[in-house]
Coordinates of C-alpha atoms in Angstrom, one line a residue:
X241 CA -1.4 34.8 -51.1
X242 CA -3.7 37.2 -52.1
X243 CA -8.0 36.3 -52.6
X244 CA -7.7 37.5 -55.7
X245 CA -5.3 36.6 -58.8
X246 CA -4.5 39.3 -61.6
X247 CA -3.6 38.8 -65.3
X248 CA -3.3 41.3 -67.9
X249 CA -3.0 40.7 -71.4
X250 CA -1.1 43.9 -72.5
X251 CA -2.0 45.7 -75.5
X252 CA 1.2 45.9 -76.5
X253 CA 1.1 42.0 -77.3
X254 CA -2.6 42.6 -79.2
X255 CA -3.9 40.0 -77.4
X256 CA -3.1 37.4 -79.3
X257 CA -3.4 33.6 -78.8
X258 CA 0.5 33.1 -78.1
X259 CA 0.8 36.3 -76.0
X260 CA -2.4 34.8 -73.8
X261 CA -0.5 31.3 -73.5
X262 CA 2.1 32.9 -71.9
X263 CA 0.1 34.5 -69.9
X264 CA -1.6 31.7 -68.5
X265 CA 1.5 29.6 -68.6
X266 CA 2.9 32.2 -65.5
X267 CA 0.0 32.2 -63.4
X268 CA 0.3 28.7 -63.3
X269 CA 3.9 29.2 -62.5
X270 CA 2.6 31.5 -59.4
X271 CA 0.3 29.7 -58.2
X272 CA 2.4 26.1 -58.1
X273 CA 4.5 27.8 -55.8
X274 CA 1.7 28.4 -53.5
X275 CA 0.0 26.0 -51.1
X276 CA -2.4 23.8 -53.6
X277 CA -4.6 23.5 -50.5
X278 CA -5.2 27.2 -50.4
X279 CA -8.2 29.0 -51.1
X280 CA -8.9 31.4 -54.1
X281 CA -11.8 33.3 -54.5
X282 CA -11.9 34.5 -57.8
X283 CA -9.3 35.5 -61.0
X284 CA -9.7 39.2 -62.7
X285 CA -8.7 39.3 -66.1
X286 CA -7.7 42.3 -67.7
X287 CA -8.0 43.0 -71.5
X288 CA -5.9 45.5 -73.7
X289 CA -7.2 47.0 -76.8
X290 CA -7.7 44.6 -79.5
X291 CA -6.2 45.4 -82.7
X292 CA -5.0 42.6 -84.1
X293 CA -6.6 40.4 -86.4
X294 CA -4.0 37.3 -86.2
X295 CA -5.8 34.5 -84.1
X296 CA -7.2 37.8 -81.9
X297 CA -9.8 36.9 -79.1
X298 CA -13.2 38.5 -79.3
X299 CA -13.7 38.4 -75.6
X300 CA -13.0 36.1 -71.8
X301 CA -15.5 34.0 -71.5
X302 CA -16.6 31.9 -68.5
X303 CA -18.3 29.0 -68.8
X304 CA -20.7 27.9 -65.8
X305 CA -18.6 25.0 -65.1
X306 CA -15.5 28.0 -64.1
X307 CA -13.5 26.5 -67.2
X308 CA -12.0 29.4 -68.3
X309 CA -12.3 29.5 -71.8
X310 CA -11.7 32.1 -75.1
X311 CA -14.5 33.0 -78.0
X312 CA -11.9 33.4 -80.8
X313 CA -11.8 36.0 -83.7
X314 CA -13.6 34.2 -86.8
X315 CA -11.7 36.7 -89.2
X316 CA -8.6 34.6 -89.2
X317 CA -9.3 31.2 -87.8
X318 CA -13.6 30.4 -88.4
X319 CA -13.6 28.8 -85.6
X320 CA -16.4 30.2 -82.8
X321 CA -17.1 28.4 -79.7
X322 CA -21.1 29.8 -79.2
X323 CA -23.5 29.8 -76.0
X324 CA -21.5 30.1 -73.8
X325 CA -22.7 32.2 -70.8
X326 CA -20.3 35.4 -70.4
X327 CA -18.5 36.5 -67.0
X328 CA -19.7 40.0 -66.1
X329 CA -17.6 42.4 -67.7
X330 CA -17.2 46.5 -66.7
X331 CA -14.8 48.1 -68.9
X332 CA -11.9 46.0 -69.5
X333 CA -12.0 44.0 -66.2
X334 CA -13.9 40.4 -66.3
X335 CA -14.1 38.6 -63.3
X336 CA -14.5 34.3 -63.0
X337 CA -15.9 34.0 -59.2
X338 CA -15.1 30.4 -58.2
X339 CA -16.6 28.4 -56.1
X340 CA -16.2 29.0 -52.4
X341 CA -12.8 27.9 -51.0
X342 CA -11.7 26.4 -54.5
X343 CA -8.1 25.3 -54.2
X344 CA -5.5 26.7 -56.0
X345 CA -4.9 22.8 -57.2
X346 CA -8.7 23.2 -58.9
X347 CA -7.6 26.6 -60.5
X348 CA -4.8 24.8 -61.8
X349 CA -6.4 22.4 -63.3
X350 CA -8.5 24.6 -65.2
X351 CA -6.2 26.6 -66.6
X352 CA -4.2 24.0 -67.7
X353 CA -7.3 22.5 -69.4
X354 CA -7.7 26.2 -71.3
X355 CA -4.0 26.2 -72.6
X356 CA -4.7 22.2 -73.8
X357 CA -7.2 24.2 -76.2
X358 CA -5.4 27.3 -77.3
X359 CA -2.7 25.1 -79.0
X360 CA -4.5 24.4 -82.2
X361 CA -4.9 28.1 -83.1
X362 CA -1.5 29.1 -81.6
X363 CA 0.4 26.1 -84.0
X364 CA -1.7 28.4 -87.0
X365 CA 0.7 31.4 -87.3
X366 CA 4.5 32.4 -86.5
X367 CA 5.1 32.4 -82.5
X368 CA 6.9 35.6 -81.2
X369 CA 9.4 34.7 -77.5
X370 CA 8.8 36.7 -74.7
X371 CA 12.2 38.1 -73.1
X372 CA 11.1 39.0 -69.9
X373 CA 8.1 38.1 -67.6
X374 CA 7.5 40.7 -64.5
X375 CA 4.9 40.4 -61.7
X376 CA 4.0 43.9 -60.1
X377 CA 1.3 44.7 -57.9
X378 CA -0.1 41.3 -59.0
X379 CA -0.2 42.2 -62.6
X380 CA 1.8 40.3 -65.2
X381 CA 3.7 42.4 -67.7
X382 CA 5.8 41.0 -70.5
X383 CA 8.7 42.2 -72.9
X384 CA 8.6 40.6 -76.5
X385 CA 11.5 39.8 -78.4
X386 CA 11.6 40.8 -82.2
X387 CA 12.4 37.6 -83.9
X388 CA 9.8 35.0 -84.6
X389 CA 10.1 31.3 -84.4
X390 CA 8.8 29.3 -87.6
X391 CA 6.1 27.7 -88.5
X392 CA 8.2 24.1 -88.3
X393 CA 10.4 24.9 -85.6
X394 CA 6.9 25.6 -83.6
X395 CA 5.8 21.5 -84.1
X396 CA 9.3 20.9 -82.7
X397 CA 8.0 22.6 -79.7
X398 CA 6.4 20.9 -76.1
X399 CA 5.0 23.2 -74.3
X400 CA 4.9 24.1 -70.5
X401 CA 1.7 21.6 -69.1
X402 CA 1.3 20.3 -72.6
X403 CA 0.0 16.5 -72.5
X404 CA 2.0 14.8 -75.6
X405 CA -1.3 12.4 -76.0
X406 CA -5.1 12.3 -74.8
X407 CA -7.3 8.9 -74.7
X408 CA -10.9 9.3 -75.1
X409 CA -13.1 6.2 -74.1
X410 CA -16.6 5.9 -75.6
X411 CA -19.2 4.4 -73.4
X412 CA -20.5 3.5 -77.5
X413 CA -23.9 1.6 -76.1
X414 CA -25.2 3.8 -74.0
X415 CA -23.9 6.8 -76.4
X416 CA -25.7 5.2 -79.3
X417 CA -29.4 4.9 -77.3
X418 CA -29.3 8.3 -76.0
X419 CA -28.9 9.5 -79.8
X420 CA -31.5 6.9 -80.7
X421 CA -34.4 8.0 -77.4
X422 CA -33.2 11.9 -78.3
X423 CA -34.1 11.5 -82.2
X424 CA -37.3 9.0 -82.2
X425 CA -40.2 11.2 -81.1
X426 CA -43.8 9.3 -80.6
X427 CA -46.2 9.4 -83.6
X428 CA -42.9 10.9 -85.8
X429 CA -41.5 8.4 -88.4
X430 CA -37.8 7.2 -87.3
X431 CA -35.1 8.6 -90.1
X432 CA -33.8 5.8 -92.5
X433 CA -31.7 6.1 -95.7
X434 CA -32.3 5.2 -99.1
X435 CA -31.7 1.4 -98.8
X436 CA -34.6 1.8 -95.8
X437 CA -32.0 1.0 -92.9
X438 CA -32.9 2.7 -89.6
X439 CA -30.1 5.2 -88.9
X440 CA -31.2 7.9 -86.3
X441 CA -29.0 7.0 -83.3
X442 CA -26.0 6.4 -85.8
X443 CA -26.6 10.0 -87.4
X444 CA -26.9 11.1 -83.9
X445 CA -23.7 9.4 -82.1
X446 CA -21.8 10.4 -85.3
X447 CA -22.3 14.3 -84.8
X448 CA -21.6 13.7 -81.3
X449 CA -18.7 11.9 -81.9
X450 CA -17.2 14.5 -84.3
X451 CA -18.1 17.3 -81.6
X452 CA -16.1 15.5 -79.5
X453 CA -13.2 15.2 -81.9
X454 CA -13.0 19.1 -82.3
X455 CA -13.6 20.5 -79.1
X456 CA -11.4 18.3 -77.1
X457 CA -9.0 16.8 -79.4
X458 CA -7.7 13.1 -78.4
X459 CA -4.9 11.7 -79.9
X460 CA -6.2 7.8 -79.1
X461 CA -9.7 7.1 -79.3
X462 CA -11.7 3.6 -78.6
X463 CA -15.4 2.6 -78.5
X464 CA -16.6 0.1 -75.6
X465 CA -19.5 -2.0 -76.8
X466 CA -21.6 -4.0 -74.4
X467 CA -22.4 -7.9 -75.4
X468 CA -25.9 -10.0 -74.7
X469 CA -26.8 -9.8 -71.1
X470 CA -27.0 -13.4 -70.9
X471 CA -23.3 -13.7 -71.1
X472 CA -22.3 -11.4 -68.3
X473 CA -20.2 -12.5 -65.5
X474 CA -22.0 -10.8 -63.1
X475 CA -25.5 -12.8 -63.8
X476 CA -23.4 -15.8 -62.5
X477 CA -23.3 -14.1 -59.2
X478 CA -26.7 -12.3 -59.2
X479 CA -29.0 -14.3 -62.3
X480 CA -31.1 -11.1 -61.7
X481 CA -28.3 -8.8 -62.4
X482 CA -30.3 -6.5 -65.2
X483 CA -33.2 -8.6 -65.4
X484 CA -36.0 -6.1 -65.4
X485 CA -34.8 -4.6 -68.6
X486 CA -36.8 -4.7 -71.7
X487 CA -36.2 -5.6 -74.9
X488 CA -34.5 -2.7 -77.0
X489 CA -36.8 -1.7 -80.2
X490 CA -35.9 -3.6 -83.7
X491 CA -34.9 -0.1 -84.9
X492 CA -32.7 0.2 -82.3
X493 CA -31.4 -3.2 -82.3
X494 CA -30.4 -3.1 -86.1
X495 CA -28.1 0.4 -85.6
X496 CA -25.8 -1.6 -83.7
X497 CA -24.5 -3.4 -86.3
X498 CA -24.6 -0.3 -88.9
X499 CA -22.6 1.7 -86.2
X500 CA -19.9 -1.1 -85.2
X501 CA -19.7 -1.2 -89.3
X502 CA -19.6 2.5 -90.0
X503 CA -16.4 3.2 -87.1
X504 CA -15.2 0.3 -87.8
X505 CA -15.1 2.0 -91.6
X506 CA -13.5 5.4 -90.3
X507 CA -10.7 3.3 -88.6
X508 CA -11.9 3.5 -84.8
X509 CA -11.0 0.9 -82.7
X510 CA -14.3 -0.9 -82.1
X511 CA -14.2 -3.3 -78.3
X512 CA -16.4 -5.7 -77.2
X513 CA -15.1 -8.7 -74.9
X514 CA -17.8 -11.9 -73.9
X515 CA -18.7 -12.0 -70.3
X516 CA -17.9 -8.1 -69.6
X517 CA -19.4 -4.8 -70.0
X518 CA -18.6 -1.6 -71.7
X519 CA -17.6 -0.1 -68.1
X520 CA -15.6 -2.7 -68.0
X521 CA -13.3 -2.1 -71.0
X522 CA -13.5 1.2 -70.1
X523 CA -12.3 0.7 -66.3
X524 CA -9.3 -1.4 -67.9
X525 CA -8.2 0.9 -70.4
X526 CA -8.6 4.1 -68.4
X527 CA -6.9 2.1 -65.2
X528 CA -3.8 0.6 -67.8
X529 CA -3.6 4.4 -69.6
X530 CA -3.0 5.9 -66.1
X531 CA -0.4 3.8 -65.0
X532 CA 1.8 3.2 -68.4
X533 CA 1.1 6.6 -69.9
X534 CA -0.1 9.0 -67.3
X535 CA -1.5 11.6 -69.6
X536 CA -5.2 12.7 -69.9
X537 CA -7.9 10.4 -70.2
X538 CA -11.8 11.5 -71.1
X539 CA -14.6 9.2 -70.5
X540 CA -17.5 9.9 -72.6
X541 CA -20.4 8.8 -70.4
X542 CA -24.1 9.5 -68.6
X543 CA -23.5 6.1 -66.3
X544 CA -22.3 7.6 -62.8
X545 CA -21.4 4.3 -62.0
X546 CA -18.1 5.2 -63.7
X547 CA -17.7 8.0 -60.9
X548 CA -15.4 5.1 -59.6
X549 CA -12.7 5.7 -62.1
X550 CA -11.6 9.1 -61.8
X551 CA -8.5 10.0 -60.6
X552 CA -6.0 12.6 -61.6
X553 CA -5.4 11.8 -65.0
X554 CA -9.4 10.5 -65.6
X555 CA -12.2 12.8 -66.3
X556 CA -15.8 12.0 -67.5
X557 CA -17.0 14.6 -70.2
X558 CA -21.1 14.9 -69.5
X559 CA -24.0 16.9 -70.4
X560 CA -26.0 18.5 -67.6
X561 CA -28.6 20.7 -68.7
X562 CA -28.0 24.0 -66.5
X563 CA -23.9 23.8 -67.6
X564 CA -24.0 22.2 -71.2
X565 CA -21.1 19.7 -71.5
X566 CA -18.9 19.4 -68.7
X567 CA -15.9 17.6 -67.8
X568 CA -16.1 16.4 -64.5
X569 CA -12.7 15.4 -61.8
X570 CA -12.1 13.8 -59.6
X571 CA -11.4 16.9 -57.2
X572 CA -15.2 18.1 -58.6
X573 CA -16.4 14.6 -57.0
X574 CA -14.8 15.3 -54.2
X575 CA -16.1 18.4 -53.6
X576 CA -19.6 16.9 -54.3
X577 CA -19.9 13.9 -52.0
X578 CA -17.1 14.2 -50.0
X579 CA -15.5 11.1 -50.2
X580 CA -12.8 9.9 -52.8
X581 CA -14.0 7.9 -56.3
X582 CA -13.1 4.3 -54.8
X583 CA -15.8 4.6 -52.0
X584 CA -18.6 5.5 -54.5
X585 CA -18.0 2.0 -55.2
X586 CA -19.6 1.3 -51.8
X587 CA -22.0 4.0 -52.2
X588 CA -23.9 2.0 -55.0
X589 CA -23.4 -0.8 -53.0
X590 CA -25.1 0.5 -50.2
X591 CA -28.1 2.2 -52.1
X592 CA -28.5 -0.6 -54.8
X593 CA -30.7 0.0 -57.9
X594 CA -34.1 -0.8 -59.1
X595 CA -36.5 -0.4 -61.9
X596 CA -36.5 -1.2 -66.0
X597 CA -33.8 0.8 -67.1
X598 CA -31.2 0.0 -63.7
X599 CA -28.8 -2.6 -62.9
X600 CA -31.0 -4.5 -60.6
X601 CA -28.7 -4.1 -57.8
X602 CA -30.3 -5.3 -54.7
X603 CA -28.5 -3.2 -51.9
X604 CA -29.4 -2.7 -48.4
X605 CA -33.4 -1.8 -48.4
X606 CA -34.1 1.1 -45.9
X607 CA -30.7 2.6 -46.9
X608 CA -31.1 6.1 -49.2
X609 CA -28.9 8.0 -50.9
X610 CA -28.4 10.4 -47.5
X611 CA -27.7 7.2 -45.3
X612 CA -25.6 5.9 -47.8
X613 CA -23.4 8.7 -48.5
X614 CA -23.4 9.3 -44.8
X615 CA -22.3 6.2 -43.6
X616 CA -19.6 5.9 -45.7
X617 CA -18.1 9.4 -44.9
X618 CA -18.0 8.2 -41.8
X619 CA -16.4 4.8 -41.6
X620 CA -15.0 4.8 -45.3
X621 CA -16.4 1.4 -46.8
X622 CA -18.8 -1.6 -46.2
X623 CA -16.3 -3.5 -44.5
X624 CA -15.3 -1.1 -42.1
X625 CA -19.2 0.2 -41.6
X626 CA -19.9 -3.8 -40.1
X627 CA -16.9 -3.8 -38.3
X628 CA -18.1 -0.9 -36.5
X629 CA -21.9 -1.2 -36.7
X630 CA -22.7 -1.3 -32.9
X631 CA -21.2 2.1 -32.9
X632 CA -24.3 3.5 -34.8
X633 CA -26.7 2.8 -31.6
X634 CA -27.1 6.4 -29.5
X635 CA -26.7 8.2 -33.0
X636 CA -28.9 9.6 -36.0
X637 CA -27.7 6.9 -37.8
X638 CA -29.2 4.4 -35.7
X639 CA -31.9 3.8 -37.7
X640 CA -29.6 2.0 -40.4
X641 CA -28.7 -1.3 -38.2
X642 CA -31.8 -3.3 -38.7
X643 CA -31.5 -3.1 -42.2
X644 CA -27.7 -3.3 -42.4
X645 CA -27.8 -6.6 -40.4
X646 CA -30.9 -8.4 -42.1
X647 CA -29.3 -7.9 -45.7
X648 CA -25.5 -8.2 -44.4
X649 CA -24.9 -10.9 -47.6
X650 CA -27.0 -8.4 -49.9
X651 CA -25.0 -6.0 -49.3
X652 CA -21.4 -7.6 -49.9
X653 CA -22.9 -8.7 -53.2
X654 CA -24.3 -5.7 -54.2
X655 CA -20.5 -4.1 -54.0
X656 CA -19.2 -7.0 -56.0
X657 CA -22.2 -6.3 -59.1
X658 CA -21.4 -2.1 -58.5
X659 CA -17.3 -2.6 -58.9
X660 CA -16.4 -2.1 -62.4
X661 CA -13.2 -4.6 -63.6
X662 CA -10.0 -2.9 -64.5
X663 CA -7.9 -6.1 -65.5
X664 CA -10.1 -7.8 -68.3
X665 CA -8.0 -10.4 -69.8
X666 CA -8.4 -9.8 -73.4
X667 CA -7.2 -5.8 -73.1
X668 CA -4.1 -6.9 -70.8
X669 CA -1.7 -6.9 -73.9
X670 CA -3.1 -4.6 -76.0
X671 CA -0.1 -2.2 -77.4
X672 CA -1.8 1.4 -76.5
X673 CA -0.5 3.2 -79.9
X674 CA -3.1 0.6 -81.1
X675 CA -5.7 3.0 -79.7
X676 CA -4.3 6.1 -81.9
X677 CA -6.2 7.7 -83.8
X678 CA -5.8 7.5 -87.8
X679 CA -9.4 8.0 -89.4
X680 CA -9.9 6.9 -93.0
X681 CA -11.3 10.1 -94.0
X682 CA -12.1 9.0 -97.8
X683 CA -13.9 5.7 -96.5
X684 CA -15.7 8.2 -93.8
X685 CA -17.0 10.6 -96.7
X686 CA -18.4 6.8 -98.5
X687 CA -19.8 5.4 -95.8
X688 CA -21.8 9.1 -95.0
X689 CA -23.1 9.3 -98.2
X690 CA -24.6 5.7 -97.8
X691 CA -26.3 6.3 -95.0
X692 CA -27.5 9.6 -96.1
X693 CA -26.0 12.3 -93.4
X694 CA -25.9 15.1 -96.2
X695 CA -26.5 17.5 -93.3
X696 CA -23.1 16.3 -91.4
X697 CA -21.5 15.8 -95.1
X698 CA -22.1 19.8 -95.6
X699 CA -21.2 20.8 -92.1
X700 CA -18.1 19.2 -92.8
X701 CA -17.6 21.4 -96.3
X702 CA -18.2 24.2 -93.8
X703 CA -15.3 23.9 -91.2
X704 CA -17.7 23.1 -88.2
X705 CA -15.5 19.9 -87.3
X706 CA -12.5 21.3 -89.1
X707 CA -10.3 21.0 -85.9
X708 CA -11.0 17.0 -86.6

């Protein structure tokens, strides 16, 4: 295969949203018949002359995590996806560089990630068939037919790569104290509503939440609460499991129970289980999704503890400064650390945690994140590292083996803390279509206007969540 892929988008087809699909829809076809373990250095994208005001792109655009992605035409749709940094463009050519020796599997997955997003503008408008698709001198060239498909016969329609459903799993705790930390600034007074309830981290989670909602469209939706820590499992085995935390602020405390409420409201599953965490719903849901539905799954999280649970259907949507929001894979983790998700597991284990906002894991002390990720690389998990240890003597890594053998037990415990539970009990016969998503949107408008989110109330009047 070639370094370089080719698409055009002809000018004949005005660039619309349907005639781009297609598009996109036969490179994958190309590249699946290619070795997935091949390299591919970078896709040129070639752009006709734009005429057409029907769901017509403005421009490619490239996103720094190399999701390929489209700034859509606000004439006919008001939708426009901002800040998002540009590919370098000469003429009509824009070129996405990947990242050295990306697999055509990775490009895959992107692209089908882009066509996941098109399909809300594409079901706007009438749908015109293509009657012939021809690949010359790697550039894609297509024939149109003249009828047009309705809009109903178009819902009737599954496309090529399209997921029929997409779970989204809220890590709700740690969603609501980032919103809380982001919006309470020292020596500024923390925002309540009329009735004088504290409501910054709500207000904050709630524009998140209906961010989320837009952009990346889930069909099923549930947030994972955590429960006092003094109930936790895992303090039977370790009583110092999370013991140097402090106690959360009262205004913090108080929007736990105005969130649960205000969800709750909207007709969002709300989950909390005694003894377990939120990772742990999380882990149970995302594990039970994978293997009795096998579509899509997003974890909404900043804990990379949860690292652990992707796999090819589970990705974790984060925020990192330099790249914005980001959904990360399991071939992006693999990439990173070189080892597969399970063994981040022993990782943790390995380097342990410590200070007032951590775990409290103990781990092997002496052991850093280098040794750790090292060691595993090389003998795959904890067990295997002991069962080999005398190996490490005449290497770099010899330095590890006093350590490794004075905290042995430390060690083994530490993995059994880090391990997140994917069979808790109380989610094992839970229907999945429970998880669907039907918002009360009436009861969502009340319960905003209590709490006084007139901003989010007009945003809404605007279209900014309208994809929601």
């Amino acid at each position: 295969m070639t370094k370089t892929c080719h698409v055009l988008f002809p000018s004949t087809h005005r660039c619309t949203v349907r005639a781009i699909i297609f598009c996109l829809d036969s490179l994958l076809t190309q590249l699946q018949k290619q070795d997935e373990s091949a390299a591919v250095e970078a896709i040129t994208l070639v752009q006709g002359k734009r005429k057409d005001l029907n769901v017509a792109t403005e421009k490619i655009v490239v996103a720094n995590d190399l999701q390929l992605r489209f700034k859509v035409s606000q004439k006919s749709t008001g939708v426009n996806y901002n800040g998002l940094p540009e590919a370098k463009q000469e003429g009509r050519l824009a070129t996405c560089p990947l990242p050295k020796n990306s697999s055509i599997a990775f490009v895959v997955q992107q692209i089908k990630g882009l066509i996941r997003q098109l399909y809300p503008w594409l079901l706007q408008r009438g749908w015109y068939t293509i009657e012939s698709i021809t690949l010359q001198d790697d550039v894609l060239t297509f024939i149109r037919s003249e009828s047009i498909m309705t809009h109903e016969k178009l819902r009737k329609v599954m496309f090529p790569g399209q997921s029929s459903s997409r779970l989204m799993l809220l890590d709700a705790s740690s969603m609501l104290c980032e919103g809380y930390y982001a919006t309470a600034k020292k020596g500024i007074e923390i925002q309540r509503n009329a009735m004088g309830f504290y409501t910054n981290g709500v207000y904050a989670m709630t524009r998140k939440l209906l961010w989320l909602l837009r952009d990346y469209h889930p069909t099923h939706l549930a947030m994972c609460w955590d429960v006092s820590r003094d109930s936790l499992l895992r303090r039977r085995l370790y009583p110092e499991y999370k013991g140097l935390r402090s106690e959360k602020p009262a205004p913090l405390k108080e929007q736990y129970q105005t969130a649960q409420f205000l969800f709750e409201r909207m007709g969002i599953t709300q989950l909390r289980v005694e003894g377990y965490e939120a990772d742990d719903l999380v882990g149970t849901l995302a594990d039970r999704w994978t293997k009795e539905v096998g579509d899509p799954c997003y974890i909404v999280s900043a804990d990379h503890d949860l690292y652990q649970l992707l796999n090819q259907n589970v990705s974790i949507l984060q925020h990192k400064k330099e790249q914005g929001k980001t959904l990360y894979t399991q071939m992006d983790f693999v990439r990173e650390y070189g080892i597969e998700p399970q063994q981040w597991i022993d990782v943790k284990a390995l380097l342990g945690e410590s200070g007032m906002t951590s775990d409290n894991i103990p781990g092997v002390k002496g052991v850093g994140e280098e040794g750790a990720l090292l060691l595993i690389q090389q003998y795959g998990s904890i067990e295997e590292l002991y069962n080999h240890i005398h190996e490490l003597e005449g290497t770099k890594l010899k330095r590890y083996i006093k350590p490794l053998l004075r905290d042995s037990e430390l060690a083994n415990l530490s993995k059994q803390l880090v391990r997140i539970t994917t069979d808790v009990p109380d989610l094992q016969h839970m229907e999945m279509d429970d998880l669907r998503i039907r918002i009360d949107k009436a009861a969502m408008i009340n319960e905003f206007k209590t709490l006084g989110f007139h901003t989010i109330l007009s945003e809404i009047k605007e279209g900014r969540y309208r994809a929601s």
